[in-house]
GROMACS .gro file of C-alpha atoms in nm:
model
  288
    1MET     CA    1  -0.942   0.714   1.199
    2PRO     CA    2  -0.859   0.777   0.832
    3VAL     CA    3  -0.724   0.519   0.591
    4ARG     CA    4  -0.406   0.622   0.410
    5ILE     CA    5  -0.366   0.493   0.055
    6ALA     CA    6  -0.001   0.533  -0.040
    7ALA     CA    7   0.104   0.693  -0.365
    8ASN     CA    8   0.110   0.440  -0.652
    9ALA     CA    9  -0.060   0.171  -0.440
   10PHE     CA   10  -0.295   0.067  -0.724
   11GLY     CA   11  -0.052   0.143  -1.006
   12GLU     CA   12   0.155   0.427  -1.147
   13SER     CA   13   0.005   0.758  -1.023
   14ARG     CA   14  -0.294   0.583  -0.866
   15PRO     CA   15  -0.300   0.779  -0.647
   16THR     CA   16  -0.044   1.042  -0.744
   17ARG     CA   17   0.033   1.109  -0.377
   18ASP     CA   18  -0.078   0.967  -0.041
   19LEU     CA   19  -0.457   0.983  -0.019
   20TYR     CA   20  -0.655   0.987   0.307
   21VAL     CA   21  -1.018   0.876   0.314
   22SER     CA   22  -1.271   0.786   0.581
   23PRO     CA   23  -1.271   0.411   0.652
   24ALA     CA   24  -1.587   0.312   0.462
   25HIS     CA   25  -1.524   0.548   0.170
   26ALA     CA   26  -1.517   0.329  -0.140
   27VAL     CA   27  -1.258   0.328  -0.414
   28CYS     CA   28  -1.338   0.212  -0.766
   29VAL     CA   29  -1.140  -0.085  -0.898
   30ASP     CA   30  -1.171  -0.253  -1.237
   31VAL     CA   31  -1.200  -0.630  -1.190
   32LEU     CA   32  -1.410  -0.783  -1.468
   33GLY     CA   33  -1.576  -0.440  -1.473
   34GLU     CA   34  -1.570  -0.151  -1.230
   35MET     CA   35  -1.670  -0.216  -0.870
   36LEU     CA   36  -1.665  -0.024  -0.541
   37ILE     CA   37  -1.477  -0.152  -0.235
   38PRO     CA   38  -1.458   0.033   0.102
   39ALA     CA   39  -1.102   0.137   0.182
   40CYS     CA   40  -1.117  -0.037   0.522
   41ARG     CA   41  -1.160  -0.374   0.345
   42LEU     CA   42  -0.831  -0.325   0.160
   43ILE     CA   43  -0.608  -0.242   0.458
   44ASN     CA   44  -0.301  -0.464   0.413
   45GLY     CA   45  -0.024  -0.340   0.641
   46THR     CA   46   0.177  -0.209   0.346
   47THR     CA   47   0.038   0.045   0.102
   48ILE     CA   48  -0.303   0.080   0.270
   49ASN     CA   49  -0.318   0.143   0.644
   50GLN     CA   50  -0.542   0.301   0.903
   51VAL     CA   51  -0.353   0.574   1.085
   52ASP     CA   52  -0.390   0.750   1.420
   53VAL     CA   53  -0.429   1.126   1.402
   54GLU     CA   54  -0.496   1.392   1.665
   55THR     CA   55  -0.780   1.543   1.460
   56VAL     CA   56  -0.931   1.481   1.119
   57THR     CA   57  -1.165   1.677   0.892
   58TYR     CA   58  -1.347   1.485   0.619
   59TRP     CA   59  -1.457   1.671   0.307
   60HIS     CA   60  -1.720   1.501   0.094
   61LEU     CA   61  -1.822   1.608  -0.255
   62GLU     CA   62  -2.189   1.543  -0.339
   63LEU     CA   63  -2.315   1.534  -0.698
   64ALA     CA   64  -2.667   1.517  -0.837
   65SER     CA   65  -2.633   1.139  -0.820
   66HIS     CA   66  -2.375   0.895  -0.691
   67ASP     CA   67  -2.076   0.884  -0.925
   68ILE     CA   68  -1.702   0.833  -0.961
   69LEU     CA   69  -1.448   1.109  -0.895
   70LEU     CA   70  -1.071   1.117  -0.930
   71ALA     CA   71  -0.910   1.164  -0.588
   72GLU     CA   72  -0.539   1.229  -0.643
   73GLY     CA   73  -0.580   1.032  -0.965
   74LEU     CA   74  -0.750   0.733  -0.797
   75PRO     CA   75  -1.115   0.662  -0.891
   76ALA     CA   76  -1.333   0.689  -0.580
   77GLU     CA   77  -1.697   0.742  -0.499
   78SER     CA   78  -1.870   1.074  -0.448
   79TYR     CA   79  -2.075   1.128  -0.133
   80LEU     CA   80  -2.376   0.897  -0.100
   81ASP     CA   81  -2.636   0.982   0.163
   82CYS     CA   82  -2.648   0.678   0.390
   83GLY     CA   83  -2.849   0.849   0.660
   84ASN     CA   84  -2.547   1.023   0.808
   85ARG     CA   85  -2.597   1.372   0.670
   86ARG     CA   86  -2.650   1.512   1.020
   87PHE     CA   87  -2.293   1.416   1.111
   88PHE     CA   88  -2.146   1.696   0.906
   89ALA     CA   89  -2.058   2.042   1.032
   90ASN     CA   90  -2.291   2.217   0.785
   91ALA     CA   91  -2.597   2.022   0.904
   92GLU     CA   92  -2.871   2.227   1.069
   93ALA     CA   93  -2.829   2.024   1.387
   94PRO     CA   94  -2.509   1.814   1.383
   95ASP     CA   95  -2.542   1.472   1.546
   96LEU     CA   96  -2.203   1.358   1.675
   97LEU     CA   97  -2.342   1.017   1.771
   98THR     CA   98  -2.340   0.918   1.406
   99VAL     CA   99  -2.024   0.835   1.212
  100PRO     CA  100  -1.885   0.986   0.892
  101ASP     CA  101  -1.974   0.700   0.658
  102ALA     CA  102  -2.222   0.466   0.822
  103ARG     CA  103  -2.419   0.242   0.589
  104PRO     CA  104  -2.772   0.134   0.689
  105GLU     CA  105  -2.918  -0.206   0.615
  106GLY     CA  106  -3.079  -0.250   0.276
  107PRO     CA  107  -2.996  -0.153  -0.082
  108LEU     CA  108  -2.845   0.183  -0.167
  109PRO     CA  109  -2.826   0.353  -0.509
  110PHE     CA  110  -2.458   0.284  -0.575
  111CYS     CA  111  -2.335   0.385  -0.917
  112ARG     CA  112  -2.126   0.066  -0.943
  113PRO     CA  113  -2.157  -0.281  -0.788
  114PHE     CA  114  -2.056  -0.261  -0.421
  115HIS     CA  115  -1.848  -0.538  -0.258
  116GLU     CA  116  -1.711  -0.570   0.095
  117THR     CA  117  -1.611  -0.937   0.092
  118GLY     CA  118  -1.586  -1.226  -0.150
  119PRO     CA  119  -1.353  -1.357  -0.420
  120LEU     CA  120  -1.335  -1.029  -0.612
  121VAL     CA  121  -1.222  -0.842  -0.301
  122ASP     CA  122  -0.969  -1.119  -0.231
  123LEU     CA  123  -0.838  -1.081  -0.587
  124VAL     CA  124  -0.792  -0.705  -0.542
  125ARG     CA  125  -0.608  -0.765  -0.214
  126ALA     CA  126  -0.378  -1.014  -0.387
  127ARG     CA  127  -0.304  -0.764  -0.663
  128LEU     CA  128  -0.227  -0.498  -0.403
  129ALA     CA  129   0.020  -0.734  -0.233
  130VAL     CA  130   0.202  -0.796  -0.561
  131ARG     CA  131   0.208  -0.422  -0.627
  132ALA     CA  132   0.346  -0.357  -0.277
  133GLU     CA  133   0.634  -0.596  -0.345
  134ASP     CA  134   0.699  -0.418  -0.676
  135LEU     CA  135   0.726  -0.095  -0.473
  136GLY     CA  136   0.988  -0.249  -0.243
  137TRP     CA  137   0.785  -0.396   0.043
  138ARG     CA  138   0.902  -0.741   0.152
  139ARG     CA  139   0.785  -1.015   0.386
  140VAL     CA  140   1.022  -1.123   0.661
  141GLU     CA  141   1.020  -1.461   0.834
  142GLU     CA  142   1.187  -1.450   1.174
  143THR     CA  143   1.110  -1.699   1.448
  144PHE     CA  144   1.152  -1.458   1.740
  145ALA     CA  145   1.061  -1.135   1.555
  146GLY     CA  146   1.344  -0.935   1.712
  147LEU     CA  147   1.258  -1.048   2.066
  148HIS     CA  148   1.447  -0.883   2.347
  149LEU     CA  149   1.388  -0.783   2.706
  150VAL     CA  150   1.373  -0.426   2.835
  151ALA     CA  151   1.446  -0.429   3.208
  152ASP     CA  152   1.429  -0.091   3.381
  153GLY     CA  153   1.523   0.073   3.052
  154ARG     CA  154   1.812  -0.164   2.975
  155THR     CA  155   1.798  -0.389   2.668
  156ILE     CA  156   1.881  -0.757   2.726
  157ARG     CA  157   1.913  -0.988   2.427
  158PRO     CA  158   1.855  -1.363   2.454
  159ASP     CA  159   2.038  -1.683   2.373
  160VAL     CA  160   1.809  -1.889   2.151
  161GLN     CA  161   1.777  -2.252   2.050
  162GLY     CA  162   1.486  -2.389   1.854
  163LEU     CA  163   1.173  -2.223   1.990
  164THR     CA  164   1.326  -2.130   2.326
  165ALA     CA  165   1.487  -1.799   2.424
  166ARG     CA  166   1.680  -1.755   2.751
  167PHE     CA  167   1.751  -1.425   2.925
  168VAL     CA  168   1.972  -1.350   3.225
  169VAL     CA  169   1.782  -1.090   3.431
  170PRO     CA  170   1.892  -0.898   3.744
  171ALA     CA  171   1.671  -1.008   4.033
  172ASP     CA  172   1.621  -0.646   4.139
  173ALA     CA  173   1.464  -0.551   3.803
  174ARG     CA  174   1.115  -0.409   3.840
  175ASP     CA  175   0.987  -0.287   3.502
  176VAL     CA  176   1.046  -0.579   3.266
  177ARG     CA  177   0.888  -0.617   2.922
  178LEU     CA  178   0.909  -0.873   2.644
  179VAL     CA  179   0.945  -0.660   2.331
  180SER     CA  180   0.919  -0.781   1.973
  181GLU     CA  181   0.802  -0.686   1.628
  182THR     CA  182   0.435  -0.743   1.550
  183SER     CA  183   0.220  -0.853   1.259
  184VAL     CA  184  -0.153  -0.861   1.182
  185PRO     CA  185  -0.293  -1.197   1.065
  186ALA     CA  186  -0.532  -1.030   0.821
  187HIS     CA  187  -0.230  -0.871   0.648
  188VAL     CA  188  -0.029  -1.190   0.597
  189VAL     CA  189  -0.262  -1.492   0.625
  190PRO     CA  190  -0.490  -1.544   0.324
  191GLY     CA  191  -0.856  -1.538   0.422
  192SER     CA  192  -0.791  -1.421   0.779
  193THR     CA  193  -1.006  -1.141   0.923
  194ASP     CA  194  -0.809  -1.128   1.251
  195ALA     CA  195  -0.707  -0.763   1.291
  196ARG     CA  196  -0.518  -0.808   1.618
  197ARG     CA  197  -0.159  -0.690   1.628
  198LEU     CA  198   0.031  -0.999   1.743
  199GLY     CA  199   0.384  -1.030   1.877
  200LEU     CA  200   0.485  -1.381   1.989
  201PRO     CA  201   0.284  -1.700   2.061
  202LEU     CA  202   0.396  -1.808   2.408
  203ALA     CA  203   0.386  -2.174   2.509
  204GLY     CA  204   0.571  -2.135   2.839
  205LEU     CA  205   0.744  -1.895   3.079
  206THR     CA  206   0.989  -2.024   3.342
  207ILE     CA  207   1.194  -1.837   3.603
  208ASP     CA  208   1.492  -2.001   3.777
  209ASP     CA  209   1.767  -1.842   3.988
  210GLY     CA  210   1.936  -2.177   4.058
  211LEU     CA  211   1.873  -2.141   4.432
  212THR     CA  212   1.505  -2.105   4.512
  213GLY     CA  213   1.378  -2.351   4.251
  214ALA     CA  214   1.227  -2.316   3.906
  215ARG     CA  215   0.897  -2.132   3.883
  216THR     CA  216   0.657  -2.195   3.598
  217VAL     CA  217   0.429  -1.903   3.512
  218ALA     CA  218   0.082  -2.018   3.411
  219LEU     CA  219  -0.013  -1.860   3.080
  220ASP     CA  220  -0.362  -1.787   3.210
  221ASP     CA  221  -0.226  -1.611   3.520
  222PRO     CA  222  -0.442  -1.296   3.565
  223ARG     CA  223  -0.127  -1.094   3.630
  224LEU     CA  224  -0.036  -1.140   3.263
  225ASP     CA  225  -0.248  -0.850   3.148
  226ASP     CA  226  -0.063  -0.547   3.011
  227GLY     CA  227   0.060  -0.637   2.662
  228PHE     CA  228  -0.102  -0.981   2.643
  229HIS     CA  229  -0.394  -1.099   2.433
  230ALA     CA  230  -0.647  -1.334   2.592
  231PHE     CA  231  -0.532  -1.690   2.664
  232ASP     CA  232  -0.651  -1.918   2.387
  233GLY     CA  233  -0.615  -2.295   2.396
  234GLY     CA  234  -0.256  -2.335   2.512
  235VAL     CA  235  -0.114  -2.023   2.347
  236ARG     CA  236  -0.080  -1.670   2.483
  237TRP     CA  237   0.000  -1.403   2.226
  238THR     CA  238   0.182  -1.087   2.322
  239ASP     CA  239   0.110  -0.755   2.151
  240GLY     CA  240   0.477  -0.666   2.108
  241SER     CA  241   0.534  -0.511   2.451
  242ALA     CA  242   0.428  -0.748   2.731
  243LEU     CA  243   0.480  -0.656   3.096
  244LEU     CA  244   0.610  -0.927   3.332
  245PRO     CA  245   0.514  -0.839   3.694
  246ALA     CA  246   0.812  -0.832   3.932
  247ASP     CA  247   0.636  -1.050   4.189
  248PHE     CA  248   0.700  -1.347   3.958
  249TRP     CA  249   1.067  -1.345   4.072
  250ALA     CA  250   1.021  -1.217   4.426
  251GLY     CA  251   1.283  -1.376   4.652
  252CYS     CA  252   1.524  -1.464   4.371
  253LYS     CA  253   1.891  -1.403   4.448
  254GLY     CA  254   2.132  -1.201   4.232
  255SER     CA  255   1.999  -1.283   3.888
  256PHE     CA  256   1.773  -1.542   3.728
  257PHE     CA  257   1.714  -1.718   3.399
  258LEU     CA  258   1.392  -1.629   3.220
  259ARG     CA  259   1.303  -1.896   2.963
  260VAL     CA  260   1.049  -1.808   2.697
  261THR     CA  261   0.918  -2.095   2.483
  262LEU     CA  262   0.705  -2.039   2.174
  263THR     CA  263   0.436  -2.261   2.025
  264GLY     CA  264   0.577  -2.179   1.681
  265PRO     CA  265   0.748  -1.903   1.486
  266ALA     CA  266   0.613  -1.549   1.489
  267LEU     CA  267   0.393  -1.446   1.198
  268ASP     CA  268   0.560  -1.317   0.885
  269ARG     CA  269   0.565  -0.939   0.878
  270TRP     CA  270   0.592  -0.672   0.612
  271VAL     CA  271   0.896  -0.446   0.607
  272ALA     CA  272   0.877  -0.112   0.428
  273PRO     CA  273   1.117  -0.017   0.146
  274GLY     CA  274   1.452   0.093   0.290
  275GLU     CA  275   1.379  -0.043   0.638
  276THR     CA  276   1.581  -0.320   0.800
  277ALA     CA  277   1.439  -0.608   1.003
  278GLY     CA  278   1.649  -0.534   1.310
  279VAL     CA  279   1.566  -0.543   1.680
  280VAL     CA  280   1.274  -0.315   1.759
  281SER     CA  281   1.311  -0.085   2.059
  282LEU     CA  282   1.048  -0.030   2.326
  283ALA     CA  283   1.034   0.338   2.231
  284GLU     CA  284   0.966   0.247   1.866
  285HIS     CA  285   0.693   0.006   1.973
  286ARG     CA  286   0.521   0.270   2.186
  287ARG     CA  287   0.536   0.525   1.902
  288ALA     CA  288   0.382   0.271   1.666
   0.00000   0.00000   0.00000
């Protein structure tokens, strides 16, 4: 999927409008001299993001030797043959098992120093974050990240205290999801390479109708599948839309309390210019 570099992400008119490149296509950045960094290493959840598209066509411009071009005003590399020439439509025998910008092991004749990780890449990412804030992006801290329940299409908001949220749920509800905003650790935690989209870190789930007794849901219960990341040392992260199977409250009468306890606050998240940090809807989560 292509990486979208928003207009002005690197500075005024760099690029002049949103620029789409293949993930490993390198842009040229001046940090103690010009260097090349693949776009996928600069994804930050704000001005540089990988986007889902139905179809994509990549156009590469090849020169006599590897060099720097201006792509919508942003310096970027020309095509460098990395052994993937047969991927392209004008190849004599296209090979769709390759990828648009694979890089083999070993040195390649880059026209500038090439970096994928390290302190210089971290510095560029930090500069991009400052630039994003200058463009109106902001980080939001919210313990429950807009948590609410969607039960058979109906939104139920919780009462909260500390790290615990409590919902009153009809016992006849069948399609019940914990819905929240999400964040990616690699976008907000310095040095993190975790690219998972995380909702909330669950420490406990309890169901109690006041009649049949409290039921504690084990966080490693195999029925916690759709919308849950793998159980990891006492915490179970949701992905922003976590399905709670109805057999957890089978036999409950009338309605029940669902208590959700977190191990800690949700991750900070970026909010785009002009957007509010309100309660996310299930429909918005599915579109995202």
